[in-house]
Short mmCIF file of C-alpha atoms and ligand atoms in Angstrom, two decimals:
data_model
loop_
_atom_site.label_atom_id
_atom_site.label_comp_id
_atom_site.label_asym_id
_atom_site.label_seq_id
_atom_site.Cartn_x
_atom_site.Cartn_y
_atom_site.Cartn_z
CA MET A 227 21.43 -17.64 -1.52
CA GLY A 228 23.38 -15.61 -4.11
CA ASP A 229 22.23 -13.11 -6.71
CA ALA A 230 20.33 -15.82 -8.50
CA GLY A 231 17.57 -15.73 -5.84
CA MET A 232 15.48 -18.66 -4.64
CA LYS A 233 14.25 -20.82 -7.48
CA ASN A 234 10.77 -22.31 -7.06
CA GLN A 235 9.11 -24.55 -9.66
CA VAL A 236 8.10 -21.55 -11.79
CA ILE A 237 9.33 -18.26 -10.33
CA THR A 238 12.61 -17.07 -8.84
CA VAL A 239 12.32 -14.92 -5.70
CA SER A 240 15.12 -12.47 -4.82
CA PRO A 241 14.57 -10.85 -1.41
CA MET A 242 15.46 -7.14 -1.21
CA SER A 243 16.06 -6.86 2.53
CA ALA A 244 15.82 -8.89 5.72
CA TYR A 245 12.03 -8.52 6.16
CA THR A 246 10.41 -6.69 3.29
CA GLY A 247 10.07 -6.98 -0.49
CA ALA A 248 11.28 -9.44 -3.10
CA GLU A 249 11.81 -9.25 -6.84
CA ILE A 250 10.20 -12.03 -8.85
CA SER A 251 11.44 -13.24 -12.22
CA GLY A 252 10.54 -16.10 -14.52
CA VAL A 253 6.95 -15.15 -15.27
CA ASP A 254 5.24 -13.35 -18.17
CA LEU A 255 2.33 -11.35 -16.75
CA THR A 256 0.61 -10.81 -20.11
CA LYS A 257 -0.48 -14.48 -20.03
CA PRO A 258 -2.81 -16.19 -17.55
CA LEU A 259 -0.83 -17.64 -14.63
CA SER A 260 -0.70 -21.38 -14.05
CA ASP A 261 -2.07 -22.47 -10.65
CA GLN A 262 1.52 -23.22 -9.61
CA ALA A 263 2.78 -19.73 -10.58
CA ARG A 264 -0.13 -18.05 -8.80
CA SER A 265 0.43 -20.06 -5.66
CA GLU A 266 4.19 -19.30 -5.67
CA ILE A 267 3.47 -15.56 -6.07
CA ARG A 268 1.00 -15.73 -3.16
CA GLN A 269 3.59 -17.52 -1.06
CA ALA A 270 6.22 -14.86 -1.84
CA ILE A 271 3.77 -12.08 -0.90
CA ASN A 272 2.95 -13.88 2.35
CA GLU A 273 6.61 -13.95 3.19
CA TRP A 274 7.83 -10.56 1.94
CA GLY A 275 4.66 -8.41 1.96
CA ALA A 276 5.43 -6.84 -1.42
CA VAL A 277 6.73 -8.33 -4.67
CA PHE A 278 8.08 -6.65 -7.78
CA PHE A 279 8.21 -7.69 -11.43
CA ARG A 280 10.34 -6.02 -14.10
CA GLU A 281 10.18 -5.61 -17.87
CA GLN A 282 6.49 -6.40 -18.21
CA GLU A 283 4.73 -4.71 -21.12
CA LEU A 284 1.13 -4.61 -20.00
CA THR A 285 -1.95 -2.86 -21.33
CA PRO A 286 -4.40 -1.61 -18.67
CA ALA A 287 -6.69 -4.55 -19.55
CA GLN A 288 -3.80 -7.01 -19.02
CA GLN A 289 -2.95 -5.41 -15.65
CA LEU A 290 -6.59 -5.81 -14.64
CA ALA A 291 -6.67 -9.44 -15.84
CA PHE A 292 -3.49 -10.14 -13.83
CA ALA A 293 -5.02 -8.63 -10.67
CA ARG A 294 -8.29 -10.56 -11.09
CA GLN A 295 -6.41 -13.84 -10.78
CA PHE A 296 -6.00 -12.97 -7.08
CA GLY A 297 -9.56 -11.87 -6.28
CA THR A 298 -12.33 -9.51 -7.34
CA THR A 299 -11.23 -5.96 -8.10
CA GLU A 300 -12.52 -2.85 -6.49
CA GLU A 301 -15.40 -1.86 -8.81
CA ASP A 302 -17.77 0.10 -6.58
CA THR A 303 -16.52 -1.32 -3.28
CA HIS A 304 -15.05 2.04 -2.27
CA VAL A 305 -15.66 5.67 -3.24
CA SER A 306 -12.61 7.05 -5.04
CA ASN A 307 -11.41 10.37 -6.37
CA MET A 308 -9.05 8.68 -8.85
CA THR A 309 -10.01 8.38 -12.52
CA GLY A 310 -10.33 5.03 -14.31
CA VAL A 311 -8.47 4.60 -17.62
CA ASP A 312 -9.48 3.22 -21.02
CA GLY A 313 -13.10 2.68 -19.94
CA LEU A 314 -11.83 0.44 -17.10
CA PRO A 315 -13.05 2.02 -13.84
CA ASP A 316 -10.94 -0.41 -11.78
CA VAL A 317 -7.66 0.73 -13.32
CA LYS A 318 -6.98 4.04 -11.55
CA GLU A 319 -4.52 6.70 -12.57
CA VAL A 320 -2.09 7.74 -9.83
CA VAL A 321 -0.58 10.75 -11.53
CA ARG A 322 1.48 13.75 -10.57
CA GLU A 323 1.98 16.39 -13.24
CA ALA A 324 5.28 18.25 -13.65
CA ASP A 325 3.73 21.45 -12.25
CA GLU A 326 1.95 19.77 -9.31
CA VAL A 327 3.28 19.78 -5.76
CA ARG A 328 0.77 17.38 -4.23
CA ASN A 329 2.25 13.93 -3.71
CA ILE A 330 -0.28 11.10 -3.52
CA GLY A 331 0.66 8.57 -0.85
CA GLY A 332 3.71 10.46 0.44
CA PHE A 333 3.43 9.04 3.97
CA TRP A 334 3.35 5.55 5.51
CA HIS A 335 -0.05 4.06 4.78
CA MET A 336 -1.98 1.01 3.70
CA ASP A 337 -4.54 1.57 0.95
CA GLN A 338 -8.13 2.29 2.01
CA SER A 339 -7.69 1.57 5.73
CA PHE A 340 -10.46 4.09 6.48
CA TYR A 341 -13.06 1.54 5.25
CA ASP A 342 -14.37 -1.35 7.34
CA LEU A 343 -13.16 -3.71 4.63
CA PRO A 344 -10.03 -2.14 3.12
CA SER A 345 -8.32 -3.31 -0.09
CA CYS A 346 -6.39 -6.51 0.30
CA PHE A 347 -3.81 -6.29 -2.52
CA SER A 348 -2.67 -3.29 -4.59
CA VAL A 349 -1.16 -3.79 -8.03
CA LEU A 350 0.79 -0.75 -9.25
CA TYR A 351 2.28 -0.47 -12.74
CA ALA A 352 4.75 2.21 -13.88
CA ARG A 353 3.79 3.98 -17.13
CA GLU A 354 5.79 7.23 -17.02
CA LEU A 355 8.60 8.01 -14.62
CA PRO A 356 10.78 10.97 -13.68
CA PRO A 357 14.44 10.69 -14.78
CA ASN A 358 15.32 9.88 -11.19
CA GLY A 359 13.50 9.80 -7.85
CA GLY A 360 9.87 8.71 -7.41
CA ASP A 361 10.79 5.45 -5.67
CA THR A 362 8.30 3.74 -3.35
CA MET A 363 9.26 2.41 0.08
CA PHE A 364 7.62 -0.46 1.95
CA SER A 365 7.78 -1.44 5.61
CA HIS A 366 6.69 -4.82 6.99
CA LEU A 367 4.01 -4.61 9.68
CA SER A 368 5.09 -7.92 11.24
CA ALA A 369 8.65 -6.62 11.67
CA ALA A 370 7.08 -3.60 13.42
CA TYR A 371 4.91 -5.83 15.60
CA ASP A 372 7.90 -7.97 16.59
CA ALA A 373 9.74 -4.84 17.79
CA LEU A 374 6.96 -3.82 20.20
CA SER A 375 5.44 -4.99 23.46
CA THR A 376 2.26 -7.07 23.44
CA ALA A 377 0.37 -4.45 25.50
CA LEU A 378 -0.54 -2.81 22.19
CA GLU A 379 -2.87 -5.73 21.48
CA LYS A 380 -5.51 -4.06 23.65
CA LEU A 381 -5.73 -0.96 21.40
CA SER A 382 -7.76 -0.08 18.32
CA GLY A 383 -7.07 2.75 15.89
CA VAL A 384 -9.58 5.07 14.22
CA HIS A 385 -8.64 5.55 10.54
CA VAL A 386 -9.98 8.71 8.89
CA ARG A 387 -10.36 9.25 5.12
CA ALA A 388 -10.14 13.02 5.24
CA HIS A 389 -6.56 12.82 6.51
CA ALA A 390 -5.36 11.73 3.07
CA ASP A 391 -6.25 15.13 1.68
CA SER A 392 -5.19 16.96 4.83
CA ALA A 393 -1.73 15.47 4.34
CA ALA A 394 -1.72 16.66 0.76
CA ILE A 395 -2.98 20.14 1.58
CA ASN A 396 -0.50 20.57 4.40
CA ALA A 397 2.43 19.61 2.22
CA ALA A 398 4.65 22.63 1.80
CA ALA A 399 3.35 24.99 -0.89
CA SER A 400 0.70 22.50 -1.96
CA GLY A 401 -0.64 23.18 -5.45
CA LEU A 402 -4.16 22.18 -4.40
CA SER A 403 -6.75 24.88 -4.07
CA PHE A 404 -8.59 25.43 -0.82
CA GLU A 405 -11.83 24.70 -2.75
CA TYR A 406 -10.50 21.23 -3.60
CA TYR A 407 -9.86 20.60 0.08
CA VAL A 408 -13.33 21.81 1.14
CA GLU A 409 -14.96 19.71 -1.61
CA SER A 410 -12.96 16.66 -0.60
CA ARG A 411 -13.89 17.08 3.08
CA LYS A 412 -17.57 17.28 2.06
CA ARG A 413 -17.31 14.13 -0.03
CA PHE A 414 -15.09 12.01 2.18
CA GLY A 415 -15.22 13.73 5.55
CA GLY A 416 -17.51 11.22 7.24
CA ILE A 417 -15.62 8.13 6.15
CA GLU A 418 -13.77 6.39 8.97
CA ALA A 419 -13.24 2.90 10.36
CA THR A 420 -11.91 1.40 13.55
CA HIS A 421 -9.43 -1.51 13.35
CA PRO A 422 -7.41 -3.33 16.02
CA ILE A 423 -3.84 -1.98 16.26
CA VAL A 424 -2.59 -5.56 16.35
CA ALA A 425 -4.28 -8.20 14.23
CA MET A 426 -3.44 -11.53 12.65
CA HIS A 427 -2.80 -12.04 8.96
CA PRO A 428 -5.33 -14.66 7.79
CA GLU A 429 -2.87 -16.52 5.56
CA SER A 430 0.56 -16.21 7.15
CA GLY A 431 -0.78 -16.33 10.72
CA ARG A 432 1.71 -13.55 11.59
CA LYS A 433 0.69 -10.65 13.79
CA VAL A 434 0.90 -7.15 12.32
CA LEU A 435 0.94 -3.59 13.63
CA TYR A 436 -1.99 -2.12 11.70
CA PHE A 437 -1.13 1.56 11.96
CA SER A 438 -0.57 4.52 9.63
CA PRO A 439 0.77 7.83 10.99
CA VAL A 440 -1.60 9.76 8.74
CA TYR A 441 -4.76 7.67 8.35
CA THR A 442 -4.81 6.62 12.04
CA ASP A 443 -6.28 9.67 13.74
CA ARG A 444 -6.18 8.37 17.33
CA PHE A 445 -6.56 5.27 19.44
CA ASP A 446 -10.17 4.33 20.05
CA GLY A 447 -11.31 5.81 23.39
CA TRP A 448 -8.29 8.16 23.57
CA THR A 449 -8.20 11.82 22.56
CA ARG A 450 -5.92 12.78 19.67
CA ASP A 451 -3.62 14.64 22.09
CA GLU A 452 -3.30 11.52 24.26
CA SER A 453 -2.65 9.41 21.15
CA LEU A 454 0.00 11.56 19.48
CA PRO A 455 3.06 10.62 21.61
CA LEU A 456 2.53 6.88 21.11
CA MET A 457 1.68 7.43 17.43
CA LYS A 458 4.96 9.27 17.01
CA TYR A 459 6.81 6.34 18.56
CA LEU A 460 5.05 3.81 16.29
CA THR A 461 5.87 5.97 13.26
CA GLY A 462 9.54 5.66 14.13
CA ILE A 463 9.17 1.87 14.30
CA LEU A 464 7.56 1.75 10.83
CA GLY A 465 10.31 3.92 9.41
CA LYS A 466 13.18 1.96 10.98
CA PRO A 467 15.47 1.34 7.98
CA GLU A 468 15.90 -2.35 8.86
CA HIS A 469 12.12 -2.88 8.48
CA THR A 470 11.92 -1.34 5.01
CA CYS A 471 12.83 -1.82 1.38
CA ARG A 472 12.97 0.75 -1.39
CA PHE A 473 11.80 -0.05 -4.90
CA ARG A 474 13.38 1.82 -7.78
CA TRP A 475 10.86 1.86 -10.63
CA GLN A 476 11.66 1.40 -14.29
CA GLU A 477 9.11 1.60 -17.08
CA GLY A 478 7.44 -1.80 -17.21
CA SER A 479 7.93 -2.47 -13.48
CA MET A 480 4.95 -3.72 -11.53
CA ALA A 481 4.54 -4.00 -7.76
CA MET A 482 1.98 -6.08 -5.91
CA TRP A 483 1.66 -5.70 -2.17
CA ASP A 484 -0.54 -6.93 0.63
CA ASN A 485 -2.10 -4.01 2.52
CA ARG A 486 -2.60 -6.33 5.49
CA ALA A 487 1.15 -6.92 5.75
CA VAL A 488 2.99 -3.75 4.69
CA VAL A 489 2.66 0.02 4.64
CA HIS A 490 4.10 1.96 1.71
CA TYR A 491 5.37 5.49 1.11
CA ALA A 492 5.66 7.27 -2.27
CA LEU A 493 8.78 9.47 -2.13
CA ASP A 494 8.37 13.17 -2.90
CA ASP A 495 11.63 13.98 -4.67
CA TYR A 496 10.90 14.61 -8.35
CA THR A 497 9.19 18.02 -8.52
CA GLY A 498 9.17 19.35 -12.07
CA HIS A 499 8.64 15.92 -13.68
CA ARG A 500 5.58 13.85 -14.53
CA ARG A 501 4.99 10.44 -12.94
CA LEU A 502 2.12 8.23 -14.07
CA MET A 503 1.21 4.93 -12.45
CA HIS A 504 -1.82 2.67 -12.88
CA ARG A 505 -3.26 1.07 -9.79
CA VAL A 506 -5.73 -1.80 -9.36
CA THR A 507 -6.88 -2.92 -5.91
CA VAL A 508 -8.07 -6.41 -5.10
CA ASN A 509 -10.60 -7.42 -2.43
CA GLY A 510 -9.97 -10.31 -0.08
CA PRO A 511 -10.41 -11.67 3.43
CA TRP A 512 -9.52 -9.15 6.09
CA LEU A 513 -7.21 -9.40 9.09
CA GLU A 514 -8.38 -11.58 11.95
CA PRO A 515 -8.48 -10.74 15.64
CA CYS A 516 -5.49 -12.07 17.58
CA PRO A 517 -6.13 -15.15 19.71
CA LYS A 518 -6.61 -14.03 23.32
CA THR A 519 -3.42 -14.18 25.39
CA THR A 520 -3.72 -14.90 29.11
C1 SIN B 131 -0.09 4.66 -3.49
O1 SIN B 131 0.06 5.22 -2.40
O2 SIN B 131 -0.91 3.76 -3.63
C2 SIN B 131 0.81 5.05 -4.64
C3 SIN B 131 2.22 4.69 -4.40
C4 SIN B 131 3.14 5.24 -5.47
O3 SIN B 131 2.68 5.99 -6.34
O4 SIN B 131 4.33 4.93 -5.44
#
């Protein structure tokens, strides 16, 4: 395969690394997708976990219409502290102002893993970007699984909502007030969910390591202190450069990823500049338990 990528009937898929991420060209996202185009995009996501489109001029309503071709969108499925835009509650602003230090999503995570039924796909569109920096990294959870021993299949992880804000508040010199933190703990503190550490993707049939170093608080039945050494090891596996890709945003870029197949990480390297993204999340069938091994 050369620079031209892999040509399907409608789209061309250009992988960005050995395991994770592919750029897609040959499709105009302002228009409804043909069944063939939708199925080719789904296939590319099943293979690469995250796909990226460039030079798409989308209104928030068009972004939402694109996402709804892959499933129902979030509506009131989950409580959120992000604002909806243009009277569209499902199109959330992920914004960091020039004078803010807090970095939303600046750690390996999958969206909404602290719910029993987390978001399936996330669709993120770049509206305003810093002059440089602000890239997003992705790491494939099947590449992580393949690098580990099968003994992990016995474990479950407890994912805790409050850790999202703890991570933000602990960030060096965070601009968030202590009141914000207390308020957030009150609102989201009780939200947590337990998921198997290894599960099977319902479409690709591949096993994944379902783990986030921040949202996963501990292994079920273990104390946090007992969990931390293994969690640290798994974090290193997620961050292994070979398992990742790095997407450099341009205005008009859109990413779509499968939260059952990849974790992502918003880089914190553009202090002093504004970055504005619009995010829509799509519901879908969740990971399946792994078939029992003897
Ligand atoms: C997110 O964590 O969903 C946002 C990622 C980003 O802003 O790059």
